[in-house]
Amino acid sequence: MILSYAPTVAARGGLAALLALDDKLAETVRTTSEPMLGQIRLQWWHDALIALDTAPAPPEPVLQGIARDVLRMGLAGSMVAGIAQAWQALMQAELDDLALRTYGARGRRIFELAGILAGASPADPLTLAGEGWALADLAEGLSDPAEAAAARAIATESLAQATAARWSRNGRAMGAMAHLARLDLAGVPQGAPRRTGRALWHRLTGR
């Protein structure tokens, strides 16, 4: 549903490619039991994304999607690589405030790049929304109560600021993602009418 909020076909394709990359990186972390191995696998993605600036994409669907739908729109693989770098923060033994903020760059970079592709307004709070979105997502999956609470606290603050703004029409796909992340923190389940209504209201008004 959120992809349909993007203002153009090109912006929709770019956001889809970025989210597909993010899903692949999440899978990499989820299926890695050894932190060192996880670092190596994430570094591979980081380096592979940078390599797209100087060489054609290898036969890997996610990298091909980034090359086709993100880089051809004028962005650089080195910019996208920051998403993989942010995921490496989860390889630490303990997630302190610095590690959580570092991980928040996952969402900040996705939202910044998606905003460029969509032609979002400079006034749209993309970095706050992206950080809140990423940390709200993380909080749901953390088993350590203290770490989950810390992630939720940062996410709550960032999302409160991001959702208080009126978003430009071209930024509303990311704005809707921020509003839905805030509902995640509030425990509103997937598929609830409240979620659909909130996203639609944001699409119409930017609020």
mmCIF file of N, CA, C and O in Angstrom, residues 50-154:
data_model
loop_
_atom_site.group_PDB
_atom_site.id
_atom_site.type_symbol
_atom_site.label_atom_id
_atom_site.label_comp_id
_atom_site.label_asym_id
_atom_site.label_seq_id
_atom_site.Cartn_x
_atom_site.Cartn_y
_atom_site.Cartn_z
ATOM 1 N N ILE A 50 29.033 -0.297 -3.207
ATOM 2 C CA ILE A 50 29.995 0.700 -3.673
ATOM 3 C C ILE A 50 30.502 0.342 -5.065
ATOM 4 O O ILE A 50 30.687 1.209 -5.928
ATOM 5 N N ALA A 51 30.705 -0.950 -5.307
ATOM 6 C CA ALA A 51 31.218 -1.405 -6.606
ATOM 7 C C ALA A 51 30.268 -1.080 -7.752
ATOM 8 O O ALA A 51 30.691 -1.000 -8.912
ATOM 9 N N LEU A 52 28.996 -0.883 -7.453
ATOM 10 C CA LEU A 52 28.037 -0.544 -8.510
ATOM 11 C C LEU A 52 28.351 0.797 -9.158
ATOM 12 O O LEU A 52 27.863 1.088 -10.257
ATOM 13 N N ASP A 53 29.164 1.616 -8.493
ATOM 14 C CA ASP A 53 29.522 2.917 -9.061
ATOM 15 C C ASP A 53 30.532 2.788 -10.197
ATOM 16 O O ASP A 53 30.689 3.720 -10.994
ATOM 17 N N THR A 54 31.205 1.653 -10.269
ATOM 18 C CA THR A 54 32.255 1.507 -11.279
ATOM 19 C C THR A 54 32.119 0.256 -12.144
ATOM 20 O O THR A 54 32.926 0.053 -13.052
ATOM 21 N N ALA A 55 31.129 -0.567 -11.865
ATOM 22 C CA ALA A 55 30.977 -1.813 -12.618
ATOM 23 C C ALA A 55 29.497 -2.192 -12.695
ATOM 24 O O ALA A 55 28.703 -1.788 -11.838
ATOM 25 N N PRO A 56 29.126 -2.972 -13.707
ATOM 26 C CA PRO A 56 27.729 -3.427 -13.805
ATOM 27 C C PRO A 56 27.349 -4.303 -12.611
ATOM 28 O O PRO A 56 28.212 -4.920 -11.974
ATOM 29 N N ALA A 57 26.069 -4.348 -12.330
ATOM 30 C CA ALA A 57 25.594 -5.181 -11.224
ATOM 31 C C ALA A 57 25.823 -6.652 -11.533
ATOM 32 O O ALA A 57 25.613 -7.093 -12.663
ATOM 33 N N PRO A 58 26.258 -7.436 -10.538
ATOM 34 C CA PRO A 58 26.392 -8.882 -10.733
ATOM 35 C C PRO A 58 25.008 -9.529 -10.816
ATOM 36 O O PRO A 58 23.989 -8.867 -10.572
ATOM 37 N N PRO A 59 24.934 -10.821 -11.122
ATOM 38 C CA PRO A 59 23.638 -11.501 -11.232
ATOM 39 C C PRO A 59 23.022 -11.778 -9.865
ATOM 40 O O PRO A 59 22.824 -12.919 -9.470
ATOM 41 N N GLU A 60 22.747 -10.720 -9.142
ATOM 42 C CA GLU A 60 22.109 -10.807 -7.818
ATOM 43 C C GLU A 60 20.901 -9.872 -7.881
ATOM 44 O O GLU A 60 21.057 -8.669 -8.121
ATOM 45 N N PRO A 61 19.667 -10.383 -7.681
ATOM 46 C CA PRO A 61 18.464 -9.587 -7.924
ATOM 47 C C PRO A 61 18.398 -8.272 -7.153
ATOM 48 O O PRO A 61 17.954 -7.254 -7.707
ATOM 49 N N VAL A 62 18.799 -8.277 -5.894
ATOM 50 C CA VAL A 62 18.706 -7.051 -5.099
ATOM 51 C C VAL A 62 19.666 -5.992 -5.628
ATOM 52 O O VAL A 62 19.303 -4.807 -5.765
ATOM 53 N N LEU A 63 20.895 -6.385 -5.938
ATOM 54 C CA LEU A 63 21.864 -5.433 -6.480
ATOM 55 C C LEU A 63 21.429 -4.939 -7.850
ATOM 56 O O LEU A 63 21.592 -3.753 -8.179
ATOM 57 N N GLN A 64 20.848 -5.811 -8.644
ATOM 58 C CA GLN A 64 20.358 -5.391 -9.947
ATOM 59 C C GLN A 64 19.214 -4.391 -9.797
ATOM 60 O O GLN A 64 19.099 -3.437 -10.570
ATOM 61 N N GLY A 65 18.370 -4.613 -8.794
ATOM 62 C CA GLY A 65 17.283 -3.672 -8.539
ATOM 63 C C GLY A 65 17.794 -2.309 -8.118
ATOM 64 O O GLY A 65 17.268 -1.271 -8.559
ATOM 65 N N ILE A 66 18.821 -2.272 -7.278
ATOM 66 C CA ILE A 66 19.413 -1.001 -6.866
ATOM 67 C C ILE A 66 20.022 -0.285 -8.072
ATOM 68 O O ILE A 66 19.835 0.926 -8.258
ATOM 69 N N ALA A 67 20.755 -1.031 -8.891
ATOM 70 C CA ALA A 67 21.372 -0.419 -10.074
ATOM 71 C C ALA A 67 20.313 0.131 -11.024
ATOM 72 O O ALA A 67 20.456 1.232 -11.568
ATOM 73 N N ARG A 68 19.253 -0.618 -11.213
ATOM 74 C CA ARG A 68 18.218 -0.241 -12.188
ATOM 75 C C ARG A 68 17.329 0.891 -11.690
ATOM 76 O O ARG A 68 17.027 1.834 -12.431
ATOM 77 N N ASP A 69 16.915 0.818 -10.433
ATOM 78 C CA ASP A 69 15.875 1.718 -9.951
ATOM 79 C C ASP A 69 16.365 2.835 -9.035
ATOM 80 O O ASP A 69 15.595 3.741 -8.712
ATOM 81 N N VAL A 70 17.615 2.763 -8.609
ATOM 82 C CA VAL A 70 18.152 3.802 -7.724
ATOM 83 C C VAL A 70 19.318 4.533 -8.395
ATOM 84 O O VAL A 70 19.288 5.752 -8.559
ATOM 85 N N LEU A 71 20.311 3.778 -8.840
ATOM 86 C CA LEU A 71 21.490 4.425 -9.402
ATOM 87 C C LEU A 71 21.199 5.117 -10.733
ATOM 88 O O LEU A 71 21.776 6.168 -11.027
ATOM 89 N N ARG A 72 20.329 4.538 -11.526
ATOM 90 C CA ARG A 72 20.049 5.167 -12.820
ATOM 91 C C ARG A 72 19.279 6.476 -12.656
ATOM 92 O O ARG A 72 19.163 7.250 -13.613
ATOM 93 N N MET A 73 18.793 6.738 -11.443
ATOM 94 C CA MET A 73 18.117 8.002 -11.161
ATOM 95 C C MET A 73 19.095 9.068 -10.682
ATOM 96 O O MET A 73 18.699 10.156 -10.271
ATOM 97 N N GLY A 74 20.391 8.730 -10.706
ATOM 98 C CA GLY A 74 21.402 9.725 -10.376
ATOM 99 C C GLY A 74 22.040 9.583 -9.016
ATOM 100 O O GLY A 74 22.923 10.372 -8.656
ATOM 101 N N LEU A 75 21.638 8.601 -8.232
ATOM 102 C CA LEU A 75 22.253 8.376 -6.930
ATOM 103 C C LEU A 75 23.449 7.443 -7.077
ATOM 104 O O LEU A 75 23.630 6.793 -8.097
ATOM 105 N N ALA A 76 24.269 7.369 -6.032
ATOM 106 C CA ALA A 76 25.495 6.573 -6.076
ATOM 107 C C ALA A 76 25.386 5.357 -5.169
ATOM 108 O O ALA A 76 24.730 5.400 -4.120
ATOM 109 N N GLY A 77 26.060 4.285 -5.578
ATOM 110 C CA GLY A 77 26.096 3.091 -4.745
ATOM 111 C C GLY A 77 26.726 3.356 -3.397
ATOM 112 O O GLY A 77 26.349 2.756 -2.392
ATOM 113 N N SER A 78 27.686 4.271 -3.351
ATOM 114 C CA SER A 78 28.332 4.609 -2.082
ATOM 115 C C SER A 78 27.351 5.237 -1.106
ATOM 116 O O SER A 78 27.507 5.114 0.123
ATOM 117 N N MET A 79 26.335 5.909 -1.621
ATOM 118 C CA MET A 79 25.303 6.471 -0.754
ATOM 119 C C MET A 79 24.418 5.366 -0.197
ATOM 120 O O MET A 79 24.065 5.367 0.990
ATOM 121 N N VAL A 80 24.057 4.415 -1.040
ATOM 122 C CA VAL A 80 23.207 3.305 -0.612
ATOM 123 C C VAL A 80 23.944 2.401 0.371
ATOM 124 O O VAL A 80 23.339 1.811 1.277
ATOM 125 N N ALA A 81 25.271 2.298 0.233
ATOM 126 C CA ALA A 81 26.068 1.414 1.087
ATOM 127 C C ALA A 81 25.953 1.765 2.559
ATOM 128 O O ALA A 81 26.183 0.916 3.428
ATOM 129 N N GLY A 82 25.585 3.005 2.871
ATOM 130 C CA GLY A 82 25.413 3.395 4.264
ATOM 131 C C GLY A 82 24.347 2.587 4.979
ATOM 132 O O GLY A 82 24.387 2.443 6.211
ATOM 133 N N ILE A 83 23.391 2.046 4.232
ATOM 134 C CA ILE A 83 22.357 1.209 4.846
ATOM 135 C C ILE A 83 22.980 -0.059 5.404
ATOM 136 O O ILE A 83 22.701 -0.471 6.535
ATOM 137 N N ALA A 84 23.855 -0.702 4.615
ATOM 138 C CA ALA A 84 24.535 -1.920 5.080
ATOM 139 C C ALA A 84 25.452 -1.624 6.251
ATOM 140 O O ALA A 84 25.556 -2.408 7.202
ATOM 141 N N GLN A 85 26.106 -0.477 6.205
ATOM 142 C CA GLN A 85 27.006 -0.103 7.300
ATOM 143 C C GLN A 85 26.234 0.063 8.604
ATOM 144 O O GLN A 85 26.703 -0.330 9.678
ATOM 145 N N ALA A 86 25.045 0.646 8.532
ATOM 146 C CA ALA A 86 24.239 0.852 9.735
ATOM 147 C C ALA A 86 23.837 -0.470 10.377
ATOM 148 O O ALA A 86 23.807 -0.599 11.613
ATOM 149 N N TRP A 87 23.525 -1.468 9.558
ATOM 150 C CA TRP A 87 23.130 -2.767 10.096
ATOM 151 C C TRP A 87 24.254 -3.405 10.917
ATOM 152 O O TRP A 87 23.998 -4.234 11.799
ATOM 153 N N GLN A 88 25.506 -3.048 10.641
ATOM 154 C CA GLN A 88 26.620 -3.644 11.357
ATOM 155 C C GLN A 88 26.603 -3.306 12.852
ATOM 156 O O GLN A 88 27.221 -4.000 13.648
ATOM 157 N N ALA A 89 25.887 -2.252 13.224
ATOM 158 C CA ALA A 89 25.801 -1.887 14.640
ATOM 159 C C ALA A 89 25.183 -3.005 15.472
ATOM 160 O O ALA A 89 25.454 -3.120 16.673
ATOM 161 N N LEU A 90 24.360 -3.841 14.860
ATOM 162 C CA LEU A 90 23.705 -4.921 15.606
ATOM 163 C C LEU A 90 24.656 -6.068 15.924
ATOM 164 O O LEU A 90 24.294 -6.972 16.682
ATOM 165 N N MET A 91 25.858 -6.041 15.373
ATOM 166 C CA MET A 91 26.823 -7.101 15.632
ATOM 167 C C MET A 91 27.573 -6.894 16.952
ATOM 168 O O MET A 91 28.388 -7.719 17.349
ATOM 169 N N GLN A 92 27.305 -5.783 17.644
ATOM 170 C CA GLN A 92 27.939 -5.531 18.928
ATOM 171 C C GLN A 92 27.318 -6.398 20.018
ATOM 172 O O GLN A 92 26.151 -6.799 19.935
ATOM 173 N N ALA A 93 28.109 -6.651 21.058
ATOM 174 C CA ALA A 93 27.627 -7.497 22.160
ATOM 175 C C ALA A 93 26.479 -6.826 22.902
ATOM 176 O O ALA A 93 25.526 -7.486 23.324
ATOM 177 N N GLU A 94 26.570 -5.505 23.082
ATOM 178 C CA GLU A 94 25.522 -4.760 23.777
ATOM 179 C C GLU A 94 25.122 -3.562 22.934
ATOM 180 O O GLU A 94 25.977 -2.884 22.349
ATOM 181 N N LEU A 95 23.842 -3.289 22.901
ATOM 182 C CA LEU A 95 23.340 -2.159 22.128
ATOM 183 C C LEU A 95 23.138 -0.969 23.061
ATOM 184 O O LEU A 95 22.085 -0.798 23.662
ATOM 185 N N ASP A 96 24.191 -0.156 23.192
ATOM 186 C CA ASP A 96 24.069 1.054 23.994
ATOM 187 C C ASP A 96 23.464 2.162 23.138
ATOM 188 O O ASP A 96 23.088 1.961 21.980
ATOM 189 N N ASP A 97 23.369 3.365 23.710
ATOM 190 C CA ASP A 97 22.720 4.460 23.002
ATOM 191 C C ASP A 97 23.441 4.784 21.699
ATOM 192 O O ASP A 97 22.798 5.038 20.672
ATOM 193 N N LEU A 98 24.777 4.754 21.717
ATOM 194 C CA LEU A 98 25.538 5.056 20.515
ATOM 195 C C LEU A 98 25.265 4.029 19.424
ATOM 196 O O LEU A 98 25.080 4.382 18.248
ATOM 197 N N ALA A 99 25.224 2.747 19.806
ATOM 198 C CA ALA A 99 24.954 1.692 18.819
ATOM 199 C C ALA A 99 23.556 1.847 18.226
ATOM 200 O O ALA A 99 23.357 1.661 17.017
ATOM 201 N N LEU A 100 22.588 2.197 19.053
ATOM 202 C CA LEU A 100 21.225 2.377 18.559
ATOM 203 C C LEU A 100 21.136 3.559 17.594
ATOM 204 O O LEU A 100 20.467 3.486 16.567
ATOM 205 N N ARG A 101 21.819 4.654 17.938
ATOM 206 C CA ARG A 101 21.819 5.805 17.046
ATOM 207 C C ARG A 101 22.512 5.470 15.721
ATOM 208 O O ARG A 101 22.089 5.909 14.650
ATOM 209 N N THR A 102 23.593 4.691 15.820
ATOM 210 C CA THR A 102 24.297 4.275 14.610
ATOM 211 C C THR A 102 23.394 3.414 13.740
ATOM 212 O O THR A 102 23.318 3.584 12.518
ATOM 213 N N TYR A 103 22.682 2.492 14.385
ATOM 214 C CA TYR A 103 21.747 1.646 13.654
ATOM 215 C C TYR A 103 20.622 2.478 13.033
ATOM 216 O O TYR A 103 20.123 2.153 11.950
ATOM 217 N N GLY A 104 20.240 3.549 13.715
ATOM 218 C CA GLY A 104 19.181 4.403 13.186
ATOM 219 C C GLY A 104 19.508 4.983 11.823
ATOM 220 O O GLY A 104 18.606 5.379 11.073
ATOM 221 N N ALA A 105 20.804 5.009 11.469
ATOM 222 C CA ALA A 105 21.201 5.487 10.146
ATOM 223 C C ALA A 105 20.640 4.605 9.050
ATOM 224 O O ALA A 105 20.540 5.036 7.892
ATOM 225 N N ARG A 106 20.280 3.362 9.385
ATOM 226 C CA ARG A 106 19.589 2.490 8.417
ATOM 227 C C ARG A 106 18.370 3.204 7.852
ATOM 228 O O ARG A 106 18.209 3.340 6.641
ATOM 229 N N GLY A 107 17.494 3.654 8.742
ATOM 230 C CA GLY A 107 16.284 4.325 8.296
ATOM 231 C C GLY A 107 16.539 5.726 7.774
ATOM 232 O O GLY A 107 15.901 6.158 6.809
ATOM 233 N N ARG A 108 17.465 6.433 8.420
ATOM 234 C CA ARG A 108 17.761 7.783 7.949
ATOM 235 C C ARG A 108 18.200 7.766 6.492
ATOM 236 O O ARG A 108 17.746 8.570 5.680
ATOM 237 N N ARG A 109 19.084 6.829 6.131
ATOM 238 C CA ARG A 109 19.584 6.787 4.770
ATOM 239 C C ARG A 109 18.492 6.337 3.784
ATOM 240 O O ARG A 109 18.374 6.886 2.685
ATOM 241 N N ILE A 110 17.697 5.323 4.164
ATOM 242 C CA ILE A 110 16.616 4.885 3.274
ATOM 243 C C ILE A 110 15.651 6.033 2.989
ATOM 244 O O ILE A 110 15.290 6.294 1.835
ATOM 245 N N PHE A 111 15.259 6.752 4.019
ATOM 246 C CA PHE A 111 14.288 7.832 3.850
ATOM 247 C C PHE A 111 14.898 9.002 3.081
ATOM 248 O O PHE A 111 14.219 9.632 2.250
ATOM 249 N N GLU A 112 16.169 9.307 3.336
ATOM 250 C CA GLU A 112 16.824 10.387 2.605
ATOM 251 C C GLU A 112 16.875 10.076 1.111
ATOM 252 O O GLU A 112 16.548 10.925 0.278
ATOM 253 N N LEU A 113 17.304 8.860 0.773
ATOM 254 C CA LEU A 113 17.424 8.478 -0.630
ATOM 255 C C LEU A 113 16.053 8.402 -1.303
ATOM 256 O O LEU A 113 15.876 8.857 -2.433
ATOM 257 N N ALA A 114 15.087 7.817 -0.604
ATOM 258 C CA ALA A 114 13.731 7.745 -1.154
ATOM 259 C C ALA A 114 13.158 9.142 -1.349
ATOM 260 O O ALA A 114 12.438 9.404 -2.323
ATOM 261 N N GLY A 115 13.499 10.045 -0.438
ATOM 262 C CA GLY A 115 13.037 11.426 -0.567
ATOM 263 C C GLY A 115 13.620 12.111 -1.789
ATOM 264 O O GLY A 115 12.927 12.862 -2.487
ATOM 265 N N ILE A 116 14.898 11.866 -2.069
ATOM 266 C CA ILE A 116 15.517 12.430 -3.270
ATOM 267 C C ILE A 116 14.827 11.893 -4.522
ATOM 268 O O ILE A 116 14.495 12.644 -5.446
ATOM 269 N N LEU A 117 14.609 10.587 -4.548
ATOM 270 C CA LEU A 117 13.973 9.970 -5.716
ATOM 271 C C LEU A 117 12.554 10.486 -5.935
ATOM 272 O O LEU A 117 12.098 10.607 -7.068
ATOM 273 N N ALA A 118 11.866 10.786 -4.842
ATOM 274 C CA ALA A 118 10.478 11.234 -4.941
ATOM 275 C C ALA A 118 10.354 12.736 -5.144
ATOM 276 O O ALA A 118 9.263 13.227 -5.450
ATOM 277 N N GLY A 119 11.435 13.474 -4.949
ATOM 278 C CA GLY A 119 11.350 14.927 -5.019
ATOM 279 C C GLY A 119 10.664 15.517 -3.806
ATOM 280 O O GLY A 119 9.935 16.516 -3.901
ATOM 281 N N ALA A 120 10.913 14.926 -2.637
ATOM 282 C CA ALA A 120 10.314 15.424 -1.402
ATOM 283 C C ALA A 120 10.833 16.815 -1.064
ATOM 284 O O ALA A 120 11.910 17.226 -1.523
ATOM 285 N N SER A 121 10.085 17.530 -0.262
ATOM 286 C CA SER A 121 10.475 18.876 0.145
ATOM 287 C C SER A 121 11.625 18.823 1.147
ATOM 288 O O SER A 121 11.675 17.920 1.990
ATOM 289 N N PRO A 122 12.555 19.798 1.099
ATOM 290 C CA PRO A 122 13.608 19.863 2.113
ATOM 291 C C PRO A 122 13.057 20.010 3.533
ATOM 292 O O PRO A 122 13.752 19.699 4.504
ATOM 293 N N ALA A 123 11.809 20.479 3.643
ATOM 294 C CA ALA A 123 11.197 20.646 4.960
ATOM 295 C C ALA A 123 10.651 19.345 5.533
ATOM 296 O O ALA A 123 10.347 19.268 6.727
ATOM 297 N N ASP A 124 10.516 18.314 4.708
ATOM 298 C CA ASP A 124 10.014 17.036 5.209
ATOM 299 C C ASP A 124 11.032 16.438 6.184
ATOM 300 O O ASP A 124 12.221 16.336 5.863
ATOM 301 N N PRO A 125 10.603 16.023 7.386
ATOM 302 C CA PRO A 125 11.534 15.507 8.397
ATOM 303 C C PRO A 125 11.961 14.070 8.118
ATOM 304 O O PRO A 125 11.681 13.139 8.889
ATOM 305 N N LEU A 126 12.659 13.877 7.013
ATOM 306 C CA LEU A 126 13.002 12.532 6.557
ATOM 307 C C LEU A 126 13.929 11.807 7.527
ATOM 308 O O LEU A 126 13.744 10.610 7.793
ATOM 309 N N THR A 127 14.936 12.502 8.059
ATOM 310 C CA THR A 127 15.900 11.810 8.923
ATOM 311 C C THR A 127 15.262 11.390 10.242
ATOM 312 O O THR A 127 15.515 10.282 10.727
ATOM 313 N N LEU A 128 14.446 12.259 10.814
ATOM 314 C CA LEU A 128 13.751 11.895 12.051
ATOM 315 C C LEU A 128 12.801 10.724 11.806
ATOM 316 O O LEU A 128 12.735 9.781 12.609
ATOM 317 N N ALA A 129 12.064 10.790 10.721
ATOM 318 C CA ALA A 129 11.110 9.724 10.412
ATOM 319 C C ALA A 129 11.836 8.405 10.169
ATOM 320 O O ALA A 129 11.413 7.348 10.645
ATOM 321 N N GLY A 130 12.943 8.463 9.424
ATOM 322 C CA GLY A 130 13.683 7.246 9.127
ATOM 323 C C GLY A 130 14.291 6.623 10.370
ATOM 324 O O GLY A 130 14.241 5.399 10.551
ATOM 325 N N GLU A 131 14.859 7.454 11.236
ATOM 326 C CA GLU A 131 15.431 6.933 12.466
ATOM 327 C C GLU A 131 14.353 6.282 13.333
ATOM 328 O O GLU A 131 14.535 5.175 13.859
ATOM 329 N N GLY A 132 13.227 6.968 13.470
ATOM 330 C CA GLY A 132 12.144 6.417 14.277
ATOM 331 C C GLY A 132 11.597 5.132 13.716
ATOM 332 O O GLY A 132 11.328 4.169 14.450
ATOM 333 N N TRP A 133 11.429 5.088 12.394
ATOM 334 C CA TRP A 133 10.939 3.883 11.722
ATOM 335 C C TRP A 133 11.871 2.702 11.967
ATOM 336 O O TRP A 133 11.416 1.604 12.294
ATOM 337 N N ALA A 134 13.171 2.921 11.810
ATOM 338 C CA ALA A 134 14.141 1.836 11.981
ATOM 339 C C ALA A 134 14.174 1.333 13.418
ATOM 340 O O ALA A 134 14.202 0.118 13.665
ATOM 341 N N LEU A 135 14.154 2.244 14.371
ATOM 342 C CA LEU A 135 14.268 1.830 15.774
ATOM 343 C C LEU A 135 12.961 1.251 16.311
ATOM 344 O O LEU A 135 12.981 0.392 17.198
ATOM 345 N N ALA A 136 11.835 1.696 15.783
ATOM 346 C CA ALA A 136 10.565 1.072 16.160
ATOM 347 C C ALA A 136 10.540 -0.374 15.688
ATOM 348 O O ALA A 136 10.103 -1.279 16.414
ATOM 349 N N ASP A 137 11.028 -0.598 14.483
ATOM 350 C CA ASP A 137 11.116 -1.952 13.930
ATOM 351 C C ASP A 137 12.067 -2.809 14.763
ATOM 352 O O ASP A 137 11.764 -3.959 15.089
ATOM 353 N N LEU A 138 13.213 -2.240 15.124
ATOM 354 C CA LEU A 138 14.188 -2.980 15.918
ATOM 355 C C LEU A 138 13.633 -3.345 17.284
ATOM 356 O O LEU A 138 13.833 -4.471 17.774
ATOM 357 N N ALA A 139 12.956 -2.407 17.922
ATOM 358 C CA ALA A 139 12.451 -2.631 19.284
ATOM 359 C C ALA A 139 11.544 -3.847 19.358
ATOM 360 O O ALA A 139 11.535 -4.576 20.362
ATOM 361 N N GLU A 140 10.793 -4.084 18.287
ATOM 362 C CA GLU A 140 9.870 -5.216 18.280
ATOM 363 C C GLU A 140 10.603 -6.554 18.265
ATOM 364 O O GLU A 140 10.046 -7.577 18.679
ATOM 365 N N GLY A 141 11.849 -6.559 17.796
ATOM 366 C CA GLY A 141 12.565 -7.822 17.661
ATOM 367 C C GLY A 141 13.632 -8.075 18.703
ATOM 368 O O GLY A 141 14.269 -9.135 18.686
ATOM 369 N N LEU A 142 13.856 -7.130 19.612
ATOM 370 C CA LEU A 142 14.901 -7.293 20.614
ATOM 371 C C LEU A 142 14.394 -8.114 21.795
ATOM 372 O O LEU A 142 13.295 -7.878 22.305
ATOM 373 N N SER A 143 15.203 -9.058 22.227
ATOM 374 C CA SER A 143 14.812 -9.904 23.358
ATOM 375 C C SER A 143 15.226 -9.304 24.699
ATOM 376 O O SER A 143 14.634 -9.630 25.729
ATOM 377 N N ASP A 144 16.222 -8.439 24.698
ATOM 378 C CA ASP A 144 16.677 -7.800 25.930
ATOM 379 C C ASP A 144 15.730 -6.649 26.272
ATOM 380 O O ASP A 144 15.609 -5.695 25.502
ATOM 381 N N PRO A 145 15.038 -6.692 27.421
ATOM 382 C CA PRO A 145 14.048 -5.655 27.743
ATOM 383 C C PRO A 145 14.640 -4.254 27.814
ATOM 384 O O PRO A 145 14.002 -3.290 27.378
ATOM 385 N N ALA A 146 15.855 -4.137 28.364
ATOM 386 C CA ALA A 146 16.468 -2.818 28.494
ATOM 387 C C ALA A 146 16.807 -2.238 27.126
ATOM 388 O O ALA A 146 16.589 -1.044 26.860
ATOM 389 N N GLU A 147 17.350 -3.080 26.243
ATOM 390 C CA GLU A 147 17.691 -2.609 24.908
ATOM 391 C C GLU A 147 16.435 -2.249 24.127
ATOM 392 O O GLU A 147 16.407 -1.233 23.416
ATOM 393 N N ALA A 148 15.385 -3.063 24.267
ATOM 394 C CA ALA A 148 14.133 -2.773 23.577
ATOM 395 C C ALA A 148 13.533 -1.461 24.071
ATOM 396 O O ALA A 148 13.036 -0.652 23.274
ATOM 397 N N ALA A 149 13.595 -1.230 25.369
ATOM 398 C CA ALA A 149 13.052 0.006 25.939
ATOM 399 C C ALA A 149 13.833 1.221 25.445
ATOM 400 O O ALA A 149 13.249 2.272 25.143
ATOM 401 N N ALA A 150 15.153 1.076 25.348
ATOM 402 C CA ALA A 150 15.980 2.184 24.869
ATOM 403 C C ALA A 150 15.676 2.495 23.404
ATOM 404 O O ALA A 150 15.577 3.665 23.009
ATOM 405 N N ALA A 151 15.509 1.454 22.596
ATOM 406 C CA ALA A 151 15.176 1.656 21.185
ATOM 407 C C ALA A 151 13.802 2.312 21.047
ATOM 408 O O ALA A 151 13.609 3.223 20.227
ATOM 409 N N ARG A 152 12.855 1.870 21.855
ATOM 410 C CA ARG A 152 11.512 2.442 21.810
ATOM 411 C C ARG A 152 11.526 3.904 22.218
ATOM 412 O O ARG A 152 10.799 4.728 21.641
ATOM 413 N N ALA A 153 12.349 4.251 23.194
ATOM 414 C CA ALA A 153 12.392 5.635 23.669
ATOM 415 C C ALA A 153 12.888 6.574 22.571
ATOM 416 O O ALA A 153 12.316 7.648 22.347
ATOM 417 N N ILE A 154 13.955 6.167 21.885
ATOM 418 C CA ILE A 154 14.473 7.001 20.801
ATOM 419 C C ILE A 154 13.453 7.070 19.661
ATOM 420 O O ILE A 154 13.194 8.144 19.100
#
